[in-house]
Short mmCIF file of C-alpha atoms and ligand atoms in Angstrom, two decimals:
data_model
loop_
_atom_site.label_atom_id
_atom_site.label_comp_id
_atom_site.label_asym_id
_atom_site.label_seq_id
_atom_site.Cartn_x
_atom_site.Cartn_y
_atom_site.Cartn_z
CA MET A 26 0.00 0.00 0.00
CA LYS A 27 1.00 3.63 -0.36
CA ALA A 28 1.81 5.36 2.91
CA ILE A 29 3.65 8.43 4.11
CA GLN A 30 6.76 7.43 6.02
CA VAL A 31 8.90 9.51 8.37
CA ARG A 32 12.38 7.96 8.62
CA GLU A 33 14.02 10.92 10.40
CA PHE A 34 12.64 13.89 12.35
CA GLY A 35 12.80 17.20 10.50
CA GLY A 36 10.94 19.62 8.22
CA PRO A 37 8.04 18.75 5.89
CA GLU A 38 10.55 17.26 3.41
CA VAL A 39 10.97 14.17 5.63
CA LEU A 40 7.41 13.11 4.70
CA LYS A 41 7.94 10.55 1.93
CA LEU A 42 5.35 8.59 -0.02
CA GLU A 43 6.46 4.93 0.02
CA GLU A 44 5.15 1.49 -0.82
CA ILE A 45 4.93 -0.60 2.37
CA PRO A 46 3.13 -3.87 3.27
CA ILE A 47 -0.54 -3.73 4.26
CA PRO A 48 -0.66 -4.51 8.01
CA SER A 49 -2.77 -7.43 9.16
CA PRO A 50 -5.03 -7.15 12.19
CA GLY A 51 -4.20 -9.08 15.35
CA PRO A 52 -6.65 -9.93 18.14
CA GLY A 53 -8.94 -6.99 18.97
CA GLU A 54 -7.75 -5.04 15.91
CA ALA A 55 -9.29 -4.05 12.56
CA LEU A 56 -7.92 -2.90 9.22
CA VAL A 57 -9.52 0.22 7.77
CA ARG A 58 -9.41 1.20 4.10
CA VAL A 59 -8.65 4.90 4.52
CA HIS A 60 -10.72 7.27 2.35
CA ALA A 61 -9.44 10.45 3.99
CA ALA A 62 -6.90 11.41 6.66
CA GLY A 63 -7.03 14.61 8.69
CA VAL A 64 -3.97 16.83 9.07
CA ASN A 65 -3.53 18.33 12.55
CA PRO A 66 -0.94 20.83 13.77
CA TYR A 67 0.45 18.28 16.25
CA ASP A 68 1.31 15.96 13.33
CA THR A 69 3.84 18.65 12.35
CA TYR A 70 5.22 19.05 15.89
CA MET A 71 5.69 15.28 16.12
CA ARG A 72 7.36 15.12 12.70
CA SER A 73 9.82 17.83 13.75
CA GLY A 74 10.93 15.72 16.73
CA THR A 75 10.44 18.58 19.21
CA TYR A 76 7.12 17.41 20.70
CA ALA A 77 6.43 15.54 23.95
CA ILE A 78 5.54 12.47 21.85
CA ARG A 79 8.41 11.11 19.72
CA PRO A 80 7.25 7.97 17.92
CA PRO A 81 9.82 5.30 17.10
CA LEU A 82 11.13 5.69 13.54
CA PRO A 83 10.08 5.00 10.88
CA TYR A 84 6.41 5.87 11.39
CA THR A 85 3.34 6.91 9.43
CA PRO A 86 1.82 10.16 10.80
CA GLY A 87 -1.82 10.88 11.53
CA SER A 88 -4.41 9.93 14.13
CA ASP A 89 -7.58 10.95 12.31
CA ALA A 90 -8.84 8.82 9.43
CA ALA A 91 -12.21 7.93 7.99
CA GLY A 92 -12.92 4.89 5.88
CA ILE A 93 -14.40 1.42 5.70
CA VAL A 94 -13.56 -1.60 7.83
CA GLU A 95 -11.80 -4.07 5.52
CA ALA A 96 -10.66 -6.92 7.77
CA LEU A 97 -11.04 -8.02 11.37
CA GLY A 98 -8.69 -9.66 13.85
CA GLU A 99 -9.80 -12.35 16.28
CA GLY A 100 -12.45 -11.45 18.83
CA VAL A 101 -13.52 -8.11 17.35
CA THR A 102 -17.15 -7.35 18.21
CA ARG A 103 -17.53 -3.53 18.02
CA VAL A 104 -17.25 -3.29 14.22
CA LYS A 105 -17.84 -5.52 11.21
CA ARG A 106 -16.51 -5.60 7.65
CA GLY A 107 -18.00 -2.81 5.53
CA ASP A 108 -18.74 -0.46 8.44
CA ARG A 109 -18.10 3.26 7.87
CA VAL A 110 -15.87 4.49 10.69
CA TYR A 111 -13.71 7.34 11.89
CA THR A 112 -10.58 6.72 13.93
CA ALA A 113 -9.50 8.26 17.20
CA ARG A 114 -5.82 7.36 16.88
CA THR A 115 -4.55 4.28 15.01
CA LEU A 116 -1.83 1.70 15.54
CA SER A 117 -0.14 2.15 12.16
CA GLY A 118 -0.83 5.81 11.16
CA ALA A 119 -3.59 7.52 9.19
CA TYR A 120 -1.62 8.98 6.25
CA ALA A 121 -1.91 5.74 4.26
CA GLU A 122 -4.22 3.65 2.09
CA TYR A 123 -4.90 1.34 5.03
CA ALA A 124 -4.70 1.88 8.78
CA LEU A 125 -4.60 -0.69 11.53
CA ALA A 126 -6.51 0.26 14.68
CA LYS A 127 -7.71 -1.27 17.93
CA GLU A 128 -11.45 -1.83 17.71
CA THR A 129 -11.81 0.63 20.60
CA GLN A 130 -10.23 3.33 18.39
CA LEU A 131 -13.01 2.98 15.79
CA HIS A 132 -16.29 4.88 15.92
CA PRO A 133 -19.34 4.84 13.63
CA LEU A 134 -19.39 7.45 10.87
CA PRO A 135 -23.00 8.48 10.14
CA GLU A 136 -24.10 8.26 6.48
CA LYS A 137 -24.61 12.01 6.25
CA ILE A 138 -20.97 12.71 7.20
CA SER A 139 -18.59 12.31 4.23
CA PHE A 140 -15.25 10.53 4.59
CA ALA A 141 -13.42 13.87 4.21
CA GLN A 142 -15.51 15.28 7.06
CA GLY A 143 -14.93 12.09 9.05
CA ALA A 144 -11.19 12.76 8.88
CA GLY A 145 -11.87 16.01 10.73
CA ILE A 146 -13.67 14.54 13.72
CA TRP A 147 -11.42 13.14 16.42
CA VAL A 148 -8.78 15.74 17.22
CA PRO A 149 -10.87 18.84 16.37
CA TYR A 150 -14.17 17.77 17.94
CA GLY A 151 -12.55 15.79 20.76
CA THR A 152 -10.50 18.83 21.71
CA ALA A 153 -13.37 21.29 21.43
CA TYR A 154 -15.61 18.96 23.44
CA PHE A 155 -13.07 18.43 26.21
CA ALA A 156 -12.33 22.16 26.36
CA LEU A 157 -15.96 23.25 26.53
CA TYR A 158 -17.63 20.55 28.58
CA LEU A 159 -14.97 18.82 30.68
CA CYS A 160 -12.48 21.65 31.20
CA ALA A 161 -14.47 24.91 31.15
CA HIS A 162 -17.80 23.33 32.28
CA ALA A 163 -19.56 25.74 29.91
CA ARG A 164 -23.21 26.47 30.63
CA ALA A 165 -25.98 27.83 28.40
CA GLY A 166 -26.21 31.60 28.65
CA GLN A 167 -22.48 32.17 29.17
CA SER A 168 -20.37 34.17 26.75
CA LEU A 169 -17.41 32.56 25.01
CA LEU A 170 -14.53 33.90 22.95
CA ILE A 171 -13.01 31.36 20.56
CA HIS A 172 -9.64 32.94 19.92
CA GLY A 173 -8.74 31.27 16.62
CA ALA A 174 -12.13 30.05 15.39
CA SER A 175 -11.39 29.49 11.68
CA GLY A 176 -9.40 26.24 11.91
CA GLY A 177 -10.26 22.64 12.77
CA VAL A 178 -10.75 23.02 16.53
CA GLY A 179 -12.20 26.52 16.23
CA THR A 180 -14.99 25.66 13.78
CA ALA A 181 -15.89 22.60 15.86
CA ALA A 182 -16.01 24.77 19.00
CA VAL A 183 -18.21 27.38 17.30
CA GLN A 184 -20.79 24.74 16.30
CA MET A 185 -20.67 23.08 19.72
CA ALA A 186 -20.93 26.28 21.73
CA ARG A 187 -23.75 27.57 19.59
CA ALA A 188 -25.68 24.31 20.03
CA LEU A 189 -25.09 24.53 23.80
CA GLY A 190 -26.62 27.99 24.00
CA LEU A 191 -23.60 30.22 24.55
CA THR A 192 -23.09 33.69 23.12
CA VAL A 193 -20.21 33.02 20.75
CA TYR A 194 -17.50 35.48 19.75
CA GLY A 195 -14.98 34.14 17.24
CA THR A 196 -11.77 35.44 15.70
CA ALA A 197 -9.98 34.73 12.42
CA GLY A 198 -7.01 36.25 10.62
CA SER A 199 -8.64 36.70 7.21
CA GLU A 200 -11.94 37.97 5.81
CA LYS A 201 -12.62 34.51 4.38
CA GLY A 202 -12.04 33.03 7.83
CA LEU A 203 -14.38 35.57 9.44
CA GLU A 204 -17.10 34.65 6.95
CA LEU A 205 -16.67 30.96 7.83
CA VAL A 206 -16.80 31.60 11.57
CA ARG A 207 -19.97 33.64 11.14
CA ARG A 208 -21.49 30.97 8.89
CA GLU A 209 -20.80 28.23 11.44
CA GLY A 210 -22.70 30.12 14.10
CA ALA A 211 -20.67 32.82 15.86
CA HIS A 212 -22.79 35.78 16.95
CA ARG A 213 -19.93 38.26 16.45
CA VAL A 214 -16.60 37.91 14.62
CA PHE A 215 -13.32 39.81 14.99
CA LEU A 216 -10.20 40.01 12.88
CA HIS A 217 -7.22 39.00 15.04
CA SER A 218 -4.78 40.43 12.51
CA LYS A 219 -6.20 43.94 13.07
CA SER A 220 -4.67 46.11 15.79
CA GLY A 221 -7.02 46.98 18.63
CA TYR A 222 -9.48 44.15 17.93
CA GLN A 223 -9.47 43.21 21.62
CA ASP A 224 -11.11 46.59 22.38
CA GLU A 225 -13.86 45.68 19.93
CA ILE A 226 -14.43 42.39 21.75
CA LEU A 227 -14.63 44.11 25.13
CA ALA A 228 -17.03 46.69 23.70
CA ALA A 229 -19.22 43.89 22.30
CA THR A 230 -19.66 42.57 25.86
CA GLY A 231 -20.64 46.04 27.08
CA GLY A 232 -17.31 46.23 28.94
CA ARG A 233 -18.21 43.26 31.16
CA GLY A 234 -15.78 40.82 29.54
CA VAL A 235 -16.37 37.22 28.42
CA ASP A 236 -17.03 34.30 30.74
CA LEU A 237 -14.86 31.83 28.84
CA ILE A 238 -12.04 31.91 26.30
CA LEU A 239 -10.79 28.98 24.22
CA GLU A 240 -7.27 30.03 23.24
CA MET A 241 -5.53 28.56 20.16
CA LEU A 242 -2.30 30.57 20.40
CA ALA A 243 -1.58 31.30 24.05
CA ASN A 244 2.02 32.41 23.60
CA VAL A 245 0.70 35.36 21.58
CA ASN A 246 -2.62 36.07 23.29
CA LEU A 247 -2.70 34.94 26.92
CA ALA A 248 -1.69 38.23 28.50
CA ALA A 249 -4.35 40.15 26.55
CA ASP A 250 -6.95 37.39 27.12
CA LEU A 251 -6.82 37.97 30.87
CA LYS A 252 -7.95 41.56 30.32
CA LEU A 253 -10.95 40.33 28.32
CA LEU A 254 -12.34 38.10 31.09
CA SER A 255 -15.37 38.82 33.24
CA THR A 256 -15.25 38.28 37.01
CA GLY A 257 -14.77 34.55 37.61
CA GLY A 258 -13.82 34.08 33.95
CA ARG A 259 -11.68 31.24 32.67
CA VAL A 260 -9.24 30.80 29.81
CA VAL A 261 -8.70 27.31 28.45
CA VAL A 262 -5.33 27.05 26.74
CA ILE A 263 -5.73 24.71 23.78
CA GLY A 264 -2.75 25.73 21.66
CA SER A 265 0.57 27.39 22.40
CA ARG A 266 3.82 27.56 20.45
CA GLY A 267 6.13 29.25 22.92
CA GLU A 268 6.39 31.11 26.21
CA VAL A 269 4.43 34.15 27.37
CA THR A 270 4.56 36.72 30.15
CA ILE A 271 1.29 37.52 31.96
CA ALA A 272 0.32 40.02 34.65
CA PRO A 273 -1.00 37.82 37.52
CA ARG A 274 -2.94 40.81 38.89
CA ASP A 275 -5.24 40.52 35.87
CA LEU A 276 -6.24 37.15 37.30
CA MET A 277 -6.41 38.35 40.91
CA MET A 278 -8.66 41.31 40.11
CA ARG A 279 -11.11 39.06 38.28
CA ARG A 280 -10.85 35.89 40.40
CA ALA A 281 -10.03 34.35 37.05
CA ALA A 282 -8.33 31.08 36.14
CA ILE A 283 -6.17 29.67 33.38
CA LEU A 284 -6.74 26.00 32.52
CA GLY A 285 -5.01 23.73 30.04
CA PHE A 286 -5.00 20.14 28.81
CA ALA A 287 -3.65 17.85 26.11
CA LEU A 288 -6.12 15.57 24.35
CA TRP A 289 -3.67 12.67 24.36
CA GLY A 290 -3.64 12.77 28.18
CA ILE A 291 -7.37 12.15 28.74
CA ASN A 292 -8.61 8.97 30.43
CA GLU A 293 -10.87 6.21 29.07
CA ALA A 294 -14.02 7.45 30.81
CA GLU A 295 -13.48 10.97 29.44
CA GLU A 296 -12.90 9.56 25.96
CA ARG A 297 -16.12 7.50 26.11
CA GLU A 298 -18.06 10.59 27.17
CA ILE A 299 -16.56 12.65 24.35
CA HIS A 300 -17.43 10.08 21.68
CA ALA A 301 -20.99 9.82 22.99
CA GLY A 302 -21.32 13.60 22.77
CA ILE A 303 -19.76 13.73 19.30
CA ALA A 304 -22.03 10.92 18.05
CA ALA A 305 -25.11 12.86 19.19
CA GLY A 306 -23.88 16.11 17.64
CA LEU A 307 -23.13 14.44 14.30
CA GLU A 308 -26.43 12.58 14.26
CA CYS A 309 -28.58 15.63 14.98
CA GLY A 310 -26.71 17.82 12.51
CA ALA A 311 -25.27 20.28 15.03
CA TYR A 312 -21.69 19.11 14.32
CA ARG A 313 -20.73 19.46 10.66
CA PRO A 314 -16.94 19.15 10.12
CA VAL A 315 -15.75 21.82 7.67
CA VAL A 316 -13.36 20.57 5.00
CA GLY A 317 -11.37 23.48 3.62
CA SER A 318 -9.12 21.56 1.25
CA GLU A 319 -8.57 18.01 0.06
CA LEU A 320 -5.07 17.15 -1.12
CA PRO A 321 -3.75 13.88 -2.56
CA LEU A 322 -1.74 11.79 -0.06
CA ALA A 323 1.36 12.50 -2.14
CA GLU A 324 1.04 16.17 -1.13
CA ALA A 325 1.48 15.58 2.60
CA GLN A 326 4.51 17.90 2.60
CA ARG A 327 2.38 20.75 1.26
CA ALA A 328 -0.34 20.00 3.83
CA HIS A 329 2.23 20.29 6.65
CA VAL A 330 3.33 23.69 5.36
CA GLU A 331 -0.21 25.00 4.87
CA ILE A 332 -1.56 23.84 8.25
CA LEU A 333 0.86 26.22 9.99
CA GLN A 334 0.11 29.21 7.74
CA SER A 335 -2.42 31.91 8.56
CA GLY A 336 -5.71 32.00 6.68
CA ALA A 337 -7.17 28.78 8.13
CA PHE A 338 -10.46 27.56 6.65
CA GLY A 339 -11.62 24.42 8.47
CA LYS A 340 -9.68 21.21 7.91
CA ILE A 341 -6.98 20.13 5.52
CA VAL A 342 -7.57 16.52 4.51
CA LEU A 343 -5.35 14.03 2.63
CA VAL A 344 -6.96 11.63 0.18
CA PRO A 345 -5.08 8.36 -0.52
P1 NAP B 424 -5.64 25.06 12.58
O1 NAP B 424 -6.76 24.37 11.88
O2 NAP B 424 -4.34 25.22 11.91
O3 NAP B 424 -6.18 26.52 13.02
C1 NAP B 424 -5.34 27.42 13.69
C2 NAP B 424 -6.20 28.53 14.23
O4 NAP B 424 -5.39 29.44 14.99
C3 NAP B 424 -6.87 29.32 13.13
O5 NAP B 424 -8.17 29.68 13.50
C4 NAP B 424 -5.97 30.54 13.05
O6 NAP B 424 -6.62 31.66 12.48
C5 NAP B 424 -5.71 30.74 14.52
N1 NAP B 424 -4.69 31.75 14.77
C6 NAP B 424 -3.60 32.08 14.02
N2 NAP B 424 -2.99 33.15 14.55
C7 NAP B 424 -3.73 33.54 15.64
C8 NAP B 424 -3.63 34.58 16.58
N3 NAP B 424 -2.64 35.49 16.55
N4 NAP B 424 -4.57 34.67 17.54
C9 NAP B 424 -5.58 33.79 17.60
N5 NAP B 424 -5.72 32.75 16.74
C10 NAP B 424 -4.80 32.64 15.77
O7 NAP B 424 -5.34 24.34 13.97
P2 NAP B 424 -6.36 23.60 14.98
O8 NAP B 424 -6.40 22.17 14.63
O9 NAP B 424 -7.61 24.37 15.01
O10 NAP B 424 -5.56 23.75 16.35
C11 NAP B 424 -5.45 25.03 16.95
C12 NAP B 424 -4.32 24.97 17.99
O11 NAP B 424 -4.69 24.08 19.04
C13 NAP B 424 -2.99 24.47 17.44
O12 NAP B 424 -1.94 25.17 18.06
C14 NAP B 424 -2.96 23.03 17.88
O13 NAP B 424 -1.65 22.53 18.02
C15 NAP B 424 -3.69 23.11 19.20
N6 NAP B 424 -4.36 21.86 19.59
C16 NAP B 424 -4.20 21.46 20.87
C17 NAP B 424 -4.85 20.33 21.32
C18 NAP B 424 -4.72 19.90 22.74
O14 NAP B 424 -4.88 18.72 23.04
N7 NAP B 424 -4.47 20.83 23.66
C19 NAP B 424 -5.60 19.56 20.42
C20 NAP B 424 -5.77 20.04 19.12
C21 NAP B 424 -5.14 21.20 18.71
P3 NAP B 424 -6.19 32.27 11.03
O15 NAP B 424 -5.47 31.22 10.28
O16 NAP B 424 -7.52 32.65 10.45
O17 NAP B 424 -5.32 33.44 11.36
#
């Protein structure tokens, strides 16, 4: 089968399309014919070798795939051949024609969700769900700023928060991104590439500040975020690419809190809860993964460059 292989850590150029054997499922495992694989920022951190997770080399990147169950190992009961599924991690990597996964890593993909959309479920929706429900304990009627709402996690969070009954403020770095964030349900949108946009956000809340912030780039925004919080407000750090200096008094004055988490560190019970919530959201139409671009698997290098550029528009998906 064709698969992207990483034989050394480094820049996007280390992603190579190779011919490797199709893996065969062992007990409790299934083989999925991959129809689409989602590209996430952490795939690039891992590939560079600088991330907390350094997989043994060589490896095939990617945790998010959608496809059809092709073969089953002994004792598999959760899925059967021909099932449409999305993966939440795999054993062999998602950037490939086939992916091996534990049966517990496979989840039903509703008919109305395309394979390309299915490749944008686990990391984006799992992260948004954990941030909103399990970390921030968001409640209907609260106000929420999604700081970086135009990408994979951000669009998922906009849909989720809107369905939950929050007042949603979203930011993007381009006009096209703003249009997307508005379309997916944000009540107000702000251009984070424009100077002084934080004042516009504060003004939109009548000077009160927002109850919750989901932050996609904390190293740039955390200090300013604290000044946008209402009393008792909370920032959930989802993404950060460096260090940041904050003024702790901004927290003290507001009795505010900064929270953070990594999706790969959640426990089994949390993961079950997240999948149940995602399944309901997909079924009822509230969660609609946004596919911004579909690239052939051979263009994985380009996908890893584009995912880190500004001008996000939903998900970038690779098609084997
Ligand atoms: P993505 O699809 O590449 O989107 C990135 C988002 O960040 C876009 O909305 C982008 O907006 C926005 N952004 C860029 N510059 C910004 C700025 N100065 N201020 C605010 N937002 C800015 O990535 P993603 O999948 O949504 O992930 C977002 C971040 O969360 C990444 O850093 C990722 O590594 C992290 N993450 C963390 C976890 C976790 O477990 N904690 C899980 C998933 C993702 P424009 O492009 O429109 O400027």
